[in-house]
Amino acid sequence: MCGIIGYIGNEEATELLLNGLEKLEYRGYDSAGLAVFDGRNLKVAKSKGRLKVLREVLKNNGGLKGKAGIGHTRWATHGKPSDENSHPHVSTLRKFAVVHNGIIENYLSIKNFLISKGKKFSSETDTEVIAQLLEYYDNGNTLDTVVKVLNDIKGSYAIGIIYEDNPEEIIAAKKDNPLIIGIGENENFITSDVTAIVSKTKNIVRLKDSEIAVIKSDDVIIYDMNKNFVKKEIKVIDWNIDSAEKCGYDHFMLKEIMEQPKAVKDTICSKIKENEIFFDKFLFSKEYLEKINKIFIIACGSAYHVGYVGKYLFEKLFKKPVEVDIASEFRYRDPIVDKNSLVILISQSGETADTLAALRKSKQLGARTLSIVNVIGSSIATESDDVFHTRAGPEIAVATTKAYSAQLCAIYLLAIYFSRKLNTISLKKYNYFIKELIYLPEKISKVFNITEQIRNFSKNFYQAKNVFFIGRNLDYVVSLEGSLKLKEISYIHAEAYAAGELKHGTISLIENNTLIVATLTQKSLVGKTVSNIKEVKARGAIVLLVVTKEVLLKDEHNLKNICDFVFILPDICDEMSPSVSVVPLQLLSYYIALMRGCDIDKPRNLAKSVTVE
Ligand code: F6R
């Protein structure tokens, strides 16, 4: 949600900032802007629309010259996308320019106060109050002024500030939104995400909540809210530039789909040594696992769908009750959580506001918290008691694919590990699962053999108005993900239904030529799902069957004749089937969206990291 970049050094800032914003555009893309100190004054350029529009504006007005600046790419919260509402926002006397990611909840009262003091507002945003308040408190000491402002504002923020009277430094601060400082040689950066600076430096410092960084070209000093120095360790990131580039693919989404075998392999290998599952960073003893009365799995969107897989697997293997919850619901209901509850939070970004709030609530209620997070050092990873880091690498496309797959692996590993500890699965079963895990990347790669078939199928169905995804058990859970993928990137209305539930209402929507995608991997449920397929066929639907080879070979039900199209998957144990069955659904969404001319990596109205409620 909004991307922030800042630069101070010896190079011209504008191109560096624009290049950084290009990498951050996935976080929001309804408008963009820059503020650069040109040696005398702060100069601002901003515009509604994608970054390319801002580039045009800069070309037409001669550009911004200067070696210190801040930039922003926006996902609107307060005020529609417009030139005026774009960041950076400047104060009335144009002394301060500010970029912000987050929401200032008490902005209205501050705004009214500042208007009464003569400040002139030019936008509808909450952010502008920060710039105006900085100027109101300005006493020549930037740190002092910033602390006063941060004490007044309520809400969440990552902010970058540039101050005309002290252009030798840029200031950054954060609360509940990510902000990273990139340390270069005689140049330094601020950014919402390391992908924006990885081509320039791999040395980073992650700001914590309520820390303020004063960044000069040759120095970075970090303070707490009492203006005391904070000593921070410089971390070296191991991401390479390729992670932030398309590397010949037309879209990040396709690249990331194809990277799934590696994401899965890296995640699994991080926890398997000599055919045993290992968790060296945290310890779930037998005694602790016995005491667990309930597991809660909390997440949003696709990560929530992974949580659903977790529910089926933990209940099947670990034999403990599991509740899976949407984070935005969990945080405002009264869940029965106590010290014997284990709360598992799943998040790619580790910054999703609702998931973070659910984590904090769970801790308050006394639960032990374990997060499954892709971004190292993110808020959710930092605040939870234990962390399982997935190894998907940076995910740029707004629609998640490889992070989802890596999260699935984390769930498998935990469920198998817990179950073996309590002996709810036999050693034989455990060894079998380990083998299945090791072969998983290869099986996912095999699904790519049907890519051309999926592309051809998409040619015939990209104009569909409605698509229904059905399945039972884990096939239902994968259907949820398939339908979300299709909706979010192709804008086709899609619904996922538990196959047995269709007849309780939704079947009334099925008419001649309605496309149904039926997933069938759960061996014990074949007959049941086939009955549901027959029900929709009888009402004129066209059925695409996504099925494992094993199920199809048995084919007691004559599936090939009942269904109109068949995508065949490699054989896989029931428990890990989502890892292979999701791949054709991802590819189907991708090709349908491609044929519809959609902006696949940046679907309308969306942003990658949802740091607001
Ligand atoms: C869908 C998608 C979202 C995210 C959700 C949670 O393709 O990417 O539904 O899964 O916004 O985000 P994280 O995992 O960052 O908490």
XYZ file of C-alpha atoms and ligand atoms in Angstrom:
629
model
C 0.000 0.000 0.000
C 1.896 3.024 -1.298
C 5.582 2.886 -2.032
C 8.143 5.254 -0.591
C 11.631 5.935 -1.864
C 14.261 8.494 -0.846
C 17.792 9.263 -1.960
C 20.625 11.431 -0.742
C 24.090 11.254 -2.290
C 26.226 12.471 -5.158
C 24.117 11.366 -8.091
C 21.152 13.114 -9.664
C 18.214 11.948 -7.556
C 15.353 12.017 -10.067
C 16.265 9.012 -12.201
C 17.218 6.983 -9.146
C 13.922 7.794 -7.487
C 11.934 6.979 -10.623
C 13.750 3.668 -11.033
C 13.021 2.857 -7.406
C 9.366 3.779 -7.816
C 9.133 1.479 -10.803
C 9.980 -1.409 -8.489
C 7.527 -0.175 -5.874
C 4.638 0.441 -8.244
C 3.099 -2.909 -7.284
C 2.321 -1.351 -3.876
C -0.032 1.198 -5.384
C -0.242 2.790 -8.763
C -2.950 5.413 -8.968
C -0.561 8.366 -8.836
C 3.091 9.158 -8.276
C 5.328 12.075 -7.398
C 8.760 13.352 -6.422
C 10.221 16.179 -4.348
C 13.847 17.087 -5.026
C 15.995 19.791 -3.448
C 17.574 21.680 -6.356
C 20.237 23.489 -4.337
C 17.945 26.389 -3.473
C 14.383 25.155 -3.158
C 12.237 22.067 -2.899
C 10.801 21.259 -6.317
C 7.831 18.944 -6.644
C 6.402 17.053 -9.613
C 3.412 14.776 -9.231
C 0.540 13.437 -11.224
C -2.432 11.159 -11.228
C -1.881 7.882 -13.099
C 0.941 5.462 -13.548
C 4.603 6.315 -13.243
C 4.878 6.744 -16.990
C 2.589 9.766 -16.702
C 4.935 11.294 -14.134
C 7.849 10.610 -16.468
C 5.990 12.522 -19.185
C 5.336 15.430 -16.811
C 9.024 15.568 -15.928
C 10.020 15.433 -19.594
C 7.713 18.297 -20.427
C 8.757 20.554 -17.541
C 12.500 20.015 -17.893
C 12.793 17.604 -14.958
C 13.961 18.076 -11.388
C 17.640 18.591 -10.708
C 19.189 17.817 -7.340
C 20.948 15.199 -5.281
C 18.442 14.660 -2.494
C 14.816 13.737 -2.879
C 11.840 11.618 -1.955
C 9.282 9.827 -4.114
C 5.969 8.054 -3.762
C 3.604 5.795 -5.620
C 0.073 5.888 -4.235
C -2.832 3.611 -3.449
C -5.567 6.065 -2.520
C -7.180 5.956 0.917
C -8.146 9.565 1.715
C -9.127 11.466 -1.389
C -9.523 10.146 -4.909
C -6.530 9.702 -7.197
C -5.758 13.208 -8.521
C -2.751 15.468 -9.079
C -3.542 17.359 -5.855
C -3.891 14.241 -3.736
C -0.665 12.701 -5.049
C 2.354 12.721 -2.773
C 4.704 14.394 -1.871
C 2.641 16.900 0.074
C 4.189 20.235 0.900
C 3.554 22.677 3.720
C 2.058 26.134 3.152
C 5.447 27.901 2.977
C 6.815 24.948 0.973
C 9.450 24.262 3.642
C 8.628 20.581 4.095
C 7.741 17.847 1.640
C 6.395 14.540 2.916
C 5.650 11.100 1.482
C 3.541 8.747 3.567
C 2.286 5.186 3.592
C -0.480 4.457 6.110
C -3.406 6.342 7.600
C -3.440 9.274 10.019
C -6.616 8.580 11.950
C -6.879 11.953 13.725
C -6.064 14.027 10.672
C -9.368 15.901 10.631
C -8.963 17.482 14.066
C -5.326 18.366 13.278
C -6.368 19.795 9.935
C -9.049 21.997 11.516
C -6.572 23.199 14.124
C -3.973 24.056 11.479
C -6.519 25.824 9.289
C -7.401 27.971 12.327
C -3.678 28.802 12.499
C -3.627 29.963 8.892
C -2.298 26.896 7.109
C -3.611 26.475 3.575
C -4.459 22.932 2.563
C -4.462 21.889 -1.043
C -5.458 18.216 -0.901
C -8.077 15.924 0.621
C -5.443 13.605 2.064
C -4.643 12.756 5.645
C -0.932 12.994 4.786
C -0.922 16.714 4.199
C -1.387 17.351 7.928
C 2.085 15.907 8.523
C 3.729 18.445 6.222
C 1.691 21.305 7.689
C 2.269 20.239 11.273
C 6.019 20.006 10.678
C 5.988 23.594 9.501
C 3.795 24.646 12.422
C 6.240 23.187 14.972
C 9.395 24.091 13.017
C 12.002 25.492 15.386
C 15.049 24.872 13.211
C 15.819 21.570 14.934
C 14.444 18.922 12.578
C 14.578 16.003 14.994
C 12.771 17.986 17.650
C 10.103 19.067 15.183
C 9.579 15.542 13.881
C 9.190 14.116 17.397
C 6.515 16.727 18.189
C 4.602 15.808 15.065
C 4.841 12.064 15.697
C 3.562 12.618 19.221
C 0.477 14.344 17.817
C -0.493 11.991 15.038
C -2.403 8.764 15.602
C -2.553 5.886 13.179
C -0.040 4.094 11.039
C 2.757 5.512 8.998
C 5.989 5.141 7.163
C 7.147 8.617 6.237
C 9.926 10.290 4.354
C 10.573 13.990 4.894
C 12.739 16.516 3.148
C 13.203 19.983 4.654
C 14.269 22.976 2.613
C 16.250 24.600 5.429
C 18.238 21.451 6.053
C 18.601 19.761 2.671
C 21.691 17.833 3.743
C 19.443 15.211 5.257
C 16.234 13.322 4.742
C 14.219 12.025 7.675
C 12.323 8.761 7.959
C 10.044 7.334 10.633
C 7.636 4.456 10.918
C 4.810 2.870 12.848
C 3.024 -0.265 11.614
C 4.273 0.191 8.053
C 7.610 -0.928 6.668
C 10.541 1.393 6.120
C 14.032 0.292 5.211
C 17.228 2.293 4.978
C 19.702 1.318 2.278
C 23.301 2.074 3.134
C 25.530 2.874 0.161
C 28.933 4.486 -0.331
C 28.456 8.201 0.132
C 24.812 7.708 -0.684
C 21.876 6.409 1.280
C 18.295 5.449 0.553
C 14.951 4.934 2.169
C 12.436 2.515 0.731
C 9.283 0.559 1.518
C 10.784 -2.570 0.023
C 14.338 -3.669 -0.696
C 13.491 -4.539 -4.308
C 13.664 -0.808 -5.062
C 17.280 -0.456 -3.956
C 18.762 -3.920 -4.419
C 20.549 -2.820 -7.607
C 22.285 -0.095 -5.583
C 23.042 -1.682 -2.238
C 22.442 -4.859 -0.297
C 23.245 -3.315 3.076
C 20.113 -2.384 4.912
C 18.761 -1.299 8.266
C 15.116 -1.932 9.076
C 13.518 0.796 11.131
C 11.400 -0.345 14.043
C 8.201 1.330 15.169
C 8.755 4.735 16.786
C 12.306 5.061 15.476
C 13.387 8.116 13.558
C 16.270 8.060 11.089
C 18.245 11.135 10.111
C 19.888 10.226 6.840
C 22.760 12.143 5.276
C 24.794 11.074 2.253
C 27.591 9.752 4.471
C 25.833 8.971 7.726
C 22.660 7.498 9.176
C 21.680 8.222 12.767
C 18.705 6.586 14.378
C 16.864 7.935 17.405
C 13.997 6.807 19.562
C 11.093 9.082 20.454
C 13.074 10.432 23.424
C 15.803 11.529 21.015
C 18.241 8.921 22.327
C 20.561 7.217 19.825
C 19.577 3.718 18.836
C 22.306 1.352 17.759
C 21.231 -0.759 14.793
C 22.848 -3.621 13.027
C 23.380 -3.443 9.266
C 21.977 -6.533 7.575
C 23.106 -7.827 4.205
C 20.256 -9.070 2.063
C 20.797 -12.109 -0.115
C 18.312 -11.157 -2.844
C 19.773 -10.564 -6.267
C 18.740 -8.090 -8.912
C 17.004 -10.798 -10.961
C 14.382 -11.067 -8.210
C 13.206 -7.581 -9.082
C 13.411 -8.024 -12.862
C 11.165 -9.894 -15.280
C 14.138 -11.749 -16.817
C 12.525 -12.200 -20.217
C 9.014 -13.022 -19.009
C 6.188 -10.754 -20.126
C 4.883 -10.477 -16.588
C 6.129 -10.971 -13.065
C 3.139 -13.217 -12.456
C 4.236 -15.714 -15.111
C 7.825 -15.567 -13.895
C 6.669 -16.194 -10.336
C 4.410 -19.086 -11.372
C 7.433 -20.660 -13.060
C 9.566 -20.016 -9.983
C 7.290 -22.159 -7.825
C 9.372 -25.340 -7.926
C 12.303 -23.336 -6.589
C 10.233 -21.509 -3.956
C 8.861 -24.847 -2.788
C 12.249 -26.551 -2.840
C 13.934 -23.729 -0.926
C 11.174 -23.676 1.681
C 11.151 -27.430 2.166
C 14.933 -27.774 2.169
C 15.208 -25.109 4.836
C 13.474 -27.517 7.226
C 14.509 -30.995 6.108
C 17.875 -32.429 6.998
C 18.718 -36.086 6.461
C 15.089 -36.978 5.867
C 13.925 -35.411 9.117
C 11.957 -32.218 9.695
C 13.926 -29.756 11.792
C 12.905 -26.543 13.423
C 16.030 -25.132 14.928
C 14.742 -21.632 15.558
C 11.780 -22.651 17.697
C 10.894 -25.589 19.809
C 7.496 -27.178 19.981
C 8.019 -29.817 22.645
C 5.791 -32.841 23.004
C 4.540 -31.424 26.328
C 3.642 -28.127 24.698
C 1.907 -29.755 21.732
C -0.126 -31.959 24.076
C -1.383 -28.885 25.894
C -2.687 -27.135 22.796
C -6.464 -27.022 23.046
C -7.061 -25.341 19.734
C -5.184 -23.963 16.762
C -6.301 -20.728 15.163
C -5.018 -19.931 11.698
C -5.470 -16.307 10.745
C -4.723 -14.552 7.481
C -6.202 -12.593 4.569
C -6.929 -13.416 0.932
C -4.806 -16.162 -0.576
C -2.934 -16.609 2.692
C -6.325 -17.310 4.282
C -6.864 -20.028 1.680
C -3.579 -21.583 2.791
C -4.932 -21.403 6.333
C -7.932 -23.392 5.163
C -5.598 -26.112 3.888
C -4.053 -25.979 7.357
C -7.422 -26.604 8.978
C -8.028 -29.745 6.907
C -4.509 -31.045 7.462
C -4.055 -30.313 11.169
C -7.445 -31.834 11.928
C -6.748 -34.889 9.767
C -3.194 -35.519 10.951
C -2.723 -33.753 14.276
C -6.245 -34.438 15.562
C -6.717 -31.084 17.261
C -9.527 -28.643 16.513
C -8.622 -25.820 14.170
C -10.395 -22.579 13.471
C -9.412 -20.672 10.387
C -10.229 -17.021 10.403
C -10.125 -13.997 8.164
C -7.931 -11.535 10.045
C -10.281 -8.577 9.582
C -13.058 -10.608 11.235
C -10.959 -12.137 13.973
C -9.784 -8.774 15.226
C -13.313 -7.559 15.872
C -14.968 -10.659 17.261
C -14.648 -12.371 20.614
C -12.682 -15.522 19.918
C -12.132 -17.991 22.736
C -8.355 -17.792 22.731
C -6.244 -18.562 25.790
C -2.746 -19.591 26.793
C -3.296 -23.081 25.452
C -4.214 -21.812 22.007
C -1.665 -21.747 19.258
C -2.304 -18.934 16.808
C -0.710 -19.273 13.389
C -0.601 -16.118 11.276
C 0.138 -16.402 7.566
C 1.365 -13.463 5.525
C 3.601 -13.024 2.504
C 4.416 -9.378 3.200
C 4.373 -9.663 6.978
C 2.836 -6.191 6.985
C -0.877 -6.811 6.372
C -2.606 -4.506 8.840
C -5.437 -6.870 9.763
C -3.133 -9.848 10.250
C -0.791 -7.739 12.355
C -3.730 -6.595 14.501
C -4.901 -10.209 14.882
C -1.396 -11.170 16.011
C -1.366 -8.445 18.640
C -4.829 -9.400 19.844
C -3.833 -13.070 20.123
C -0.791 -12.133 22.183
C -2.918 -9.990 24.459
C -5.235 -12.951 24.983
C -2.237 -15.020 26.073
C -1.835 -17.307 23.063
C 1.480 -18.437 21.666
C 1.892 -17.032 18.174
C 3.684 -18.530 15.217
C 3.879 -16.656 11.945
C 4.512 -17.960 8.456
C 6.030 -14.983 6.695
C 7.981 -14.417 3.498
C 9.544 -11.027 4.188
C 12.321 -11.283 6.732
C 12.276 -8.552 9.346
C 8.667 -7.560 8.608
C 6.370 -6.459 11.440
C 4.503 -9.764 11.764
C 7.768 -11.731 11.721
C 9.280 -9.451 14.333
C 6.334 -9.411 16.713
C 5.306 -13.057 16.738
C 6.764 -15.510 19.246
C 8.055 -17.847 16.536
C 8.548 -17.399 12.811
C 8.635 -19.802 9.926
C 10.231 -17.915 7.035
C 9.059 -19.141 3.678
C 11.715 -18.967 0.987
C 9.726 -17.727 -1.974
C 12.006 -14.733 -2.566
C 10.563 -11.348 -3.463
C 7.110 -11.524 -5.001
C 6.325 -8.559 -7.221
C 3.076 -9.416 -9.034
C 0.106 -8.264 -6.995
C -1.566 -11.662 -7.339
C 0.363 -14.101 -5.214
C 1.505 -17.423 -6.649
C 4.896 -18.573 -5.443
C 4.424 -17.170 -1.936
C 1.123 -19.070 -1.704
C 2.922 -22.260 -2.739
C 5.694 -21.701 -0.213
C 3.083 -21.074 2.512
C 1.448 -24.396 1.662
C 4.795 -26.104 2.281
C 5.093 -24.422 5.653
C 1.684 -25.815 6.587
C 2.599 -29.321 5.415
C 5.863 -29.251 7.352
C 4.239 -28.032 10.548
C 1.321 -30.448 10.352
C 3.599 -33.428 9.701
C 6.091 -32.386 12.374
C 3.440 -31.793 15.054
C 1.656 -35.026 14.203
C 4.776 -37.142 14.404
C 5.689 -35.577 17.750
C 2.356 -36.614 19.222
C 2.382 -39.891 17.385
C -0.871 -39.138 15.607
C 0.810 -40.325 12.409
C 2.973 -43.431 12.197
C 6.673 -43.365 11.404
C 5.853 -45.045 8.105
C 3.407 -42.295 7.184
C 5.905 -39.660 8.319
C 8.619 -41.111 6.064
C 6.156 -41.293 3.205
C 5.279 -37.610 3.640
C 8.947 -36.626 3.713
C 9.441 -38.401 0.406
C 6.396 -36.666 -1.060
C 7.749 -33.319 0.126
C 11.106 -33.943 -1.503
C 9.475 -34.793 -4.845
C 7.035 -31.899 -4.686
C 9.120 -29.375 -6.711
C 9.515 -31.936 -9.507
C 5.785 -32.613 -9.560
C 5.002 -28.916 -9.785
C 7.433 -28.626 -12.707
C 5.584 -31.442 -14.482
C 2.393 -29.387 -14.458
C 4.158 -26.872 -16.720
C 4.014 -29.522 -19.465
C 0.340 -28.641 -19.968
C 0.941 -24.880 -20.216
C 0.217 -24.861 -23.957
C -2.989 -26.812 -23.422
C -4.079 -24.265 -20.816
C -3.240 -21.382 -23.144
C -5.296 -22.933 -25.940
C -8.196 -23.581 -23.611
C -8.084 -19.939 -22.495
C -8.480 -18.789 -26.109
C -11.955 -20.310 -26.127
C -13.111 -19.087 -22.739
C -11.569 -15.687 -22.116
C -14.880 -13.981 -22.766
C -16.762 -15.966 -20.115
C -19.048 -13.883 -17.913
C -19.155 -16.249 -14.944
C -16.953 -19.121 -13.913
C -17.598 -21.532 -11.052
C -14.896 -23.528 -9.334
C -15.993 -26.638 -7.485
C -14.375 -29.358 -5.438
C -14.568 -31.166 -2.148
C -12.215 -31.061 0.823
C -8.786 -29.764 -0.302
C -10.123 -29.507 -3.851
C -12.653 -27.013 -2.536
C -9.928 -25.026 -0.806
C -7.926 -24.872 -4.034
C -11.082 -23.808 -5.839
C -11.262 -20.801 -3.519
C -7.783 -19.807 -4.617
C -8.502 -20.488 -8.306
C -11.570 -18.314 -8.227
C -9.764 -15.465 -6.421
C -6.935 -15.568 -8.979
C -9.352 -15.371 -11.894
C -11.393 -12.544 -10.370
C -8.515 -10.377 -9.337
C -6.537 -10.384 -12.558
C -9.135 -10.971 -15.306
C -12.141 -9.222 -13.673
C -14.388 -12.152 -14.600
C -16.965 -12.934 -11.965
C -15.988 -16.225 -10.378
C -17.212 -18.209 -7.397
C -15.821 -21.183 -5.585
C -18.243 -23.685 -4.147
C -17.895 -26.786 -2.103
C -19.183 -29.215 -4.730
C -21.806 -30.640 -2.386
C -23.096 -27.182 -1.490
C -23.885 -26.043 -5.023
C -27.365 -27.522 -4.997
C -28.272 -25.489 -1.917
C -28.599 -22.303 -3.939
C -25.896 -21.489 -6.434
C -26.858 -24.159 -8.927
C -29.666 -21.821 -10.008
C -26.963 -19.718 -11.685
C -25.834 -22.547 -13.935
C -27.169 -22.317 -17.462
C -26.171 -23.431 -20.931
C -22.429 -23.020 -21.478
C -21.576 -21.774 -17.975
C -17.959 -22.748 -17.380
C -17.326 -24.982 -14.371
C -13.813 -25.831 -13.266
C -13.979 -29.013 -11.201
C -10.893 -30.093 -9.288
C -10.629 -33.752 -8.416
C -7.623 -35.069 -6.526
C -9.059 -36.417 -3.269
C -9.294 -40.118 -3.959
C -11.915 -40.986 -1.361
C -14.292 -38.343 -2.682
C -14.219 -39.066 -6.397
C -17.705 -40.577 -6.557
C -19.227 -37.705 -4.596
C -17.683 -35.011 -6.778
C -18.616 -36.868 -9.940
C -22.273 -36.721 -8.866
C -21.975 -32.956 -8.517
C -20.316 -32.695 -11.925
C -23.217 -34.638 -13.404
C -25.674 -32.252 -11.760
C -24.118 -29.232 -13.489
C -23.707 -31.063 -16.768
C -27.425 -31.844 -16.663
C -28.033 -28.083 -16.524
C -25.958 -27.297 -19.598
C -22.599 -26.415 -18.024
C -19.275 -26.879 -19.750
C -16.969 -28.720 -17.385
C -13.204 -28.436 -17.259
C -11.863 -31.216 -15.070
C -8.541 -30.787 -13.256
C -7.652 -34.280 -12.169
C -4.681 -36.432 -11.186
C -3.512 -39.192 -13.508
C -4.253 -41.806 -10.879
C -7.895 -40.804 -10.483
C -8.359 -40.619 -14.234
C -6.764 -43.992 -14.888
C -9.126 -45.711 -12.494
C -11.998 -43.826 -14.051
C -14.850 -45.983 -12.823
C -17.121 -43.057 -13.602
C -16.213 -42.465 -17.214
C -14.983 -38.974 -16.378
C -13.504 -38.376 -19.824
C -16.926 -38.726 -21.364
C -18.765 -36.693 -18.747
C -16.404 -33.711 -18.821
C -15.744 -31.453 -21.793
C -12.062 -30.736 -21.133
C -9.490 -32.416 -18.921
C -6.227 -31.103 -17.474
C -4.177 -34.002 -16.133
C -1.980 -33.534 -13.059
C 0.876 -35.718 -11.837
C -0.022 -38.086 -9.020
C 0.344 -36.700 -5.561
C -0.745 -37.697 -2.079
C -4.130 -36.240 -1.137
C -2.626 -34.057 1.596
C -0.279 -32.133 -0.716
C -2.530 -32.018 -3.754
C -3.124 -28.220 -3.509
C 0.501 -27.673 -4.508
C -0.044 -29.202 -7.932
C -3.738 -28.512 -8.515
C -3.355 -24.772 -7.954
C -0.821 -24.425 -10.783
C -3.204 -24.952 -13.747
C -5.684 -22.611 -12.068
C -3.007 -19.921 -11.798
C -2.006 -20.425 -15.429
C -5.632 -20.394 -16.535
C -6.199 -17.048 -14.814
C -2.989 -15.708 -16.281
C -3.802 -16.628 -19.885
C -7.428 -15.542 -19.649
C -6.319 -12.169 -18.248
C -3.685 -11.911 -20.980
C -6.256 -12.517 -23.708
C -8.559 -9.942 -22.163
C -5.754 -7.382 -22.283
C -5.702 -6.897 -18.512
C -2.874 -5.321 -16.571
C -1.848 -8.627 -15.036
C 0.834 -7.540 -12.577
C -1.110 -4.518 -11.383
C -4.814 -5.300 -11.420
C -7.189 -2.399 -11.036
C -7.942 -1.115 -7.513
C -5.481 -3.481 -5.869
C -2.098 -3.176 -4.217
C 0.306 -5.796 -3.014
C 0.807 -5.102 0.634
C -2.389 -4.089 2.404
C -1.197 -2.001 5.321
C -4.517 -0.271 5.944
C -7.749 -1.665 7.351
C -4.225 -12.486 -3.766
C -3.333 -11.892 -2.786
C -3.925 -11.413 -1.523
C -2.973 -11.643 -0.339
C -3.531 -10.957 0.909
C -2.658 -11.169 2.113
O -3.538 -12.898 -4.903
O -2.158 -11.774 -2.999
O -5.169 -11.974 -1.289
O -2.828 -13.012 -0.136
O -3.676 -9.588 0.675
O -1.394 -10.609 1.933
P -0.175 -11.064 2.826
O 0.088 -12.489 2.521
O 0.946 -10.168 2.423
O -0.597 -10.861 4.254
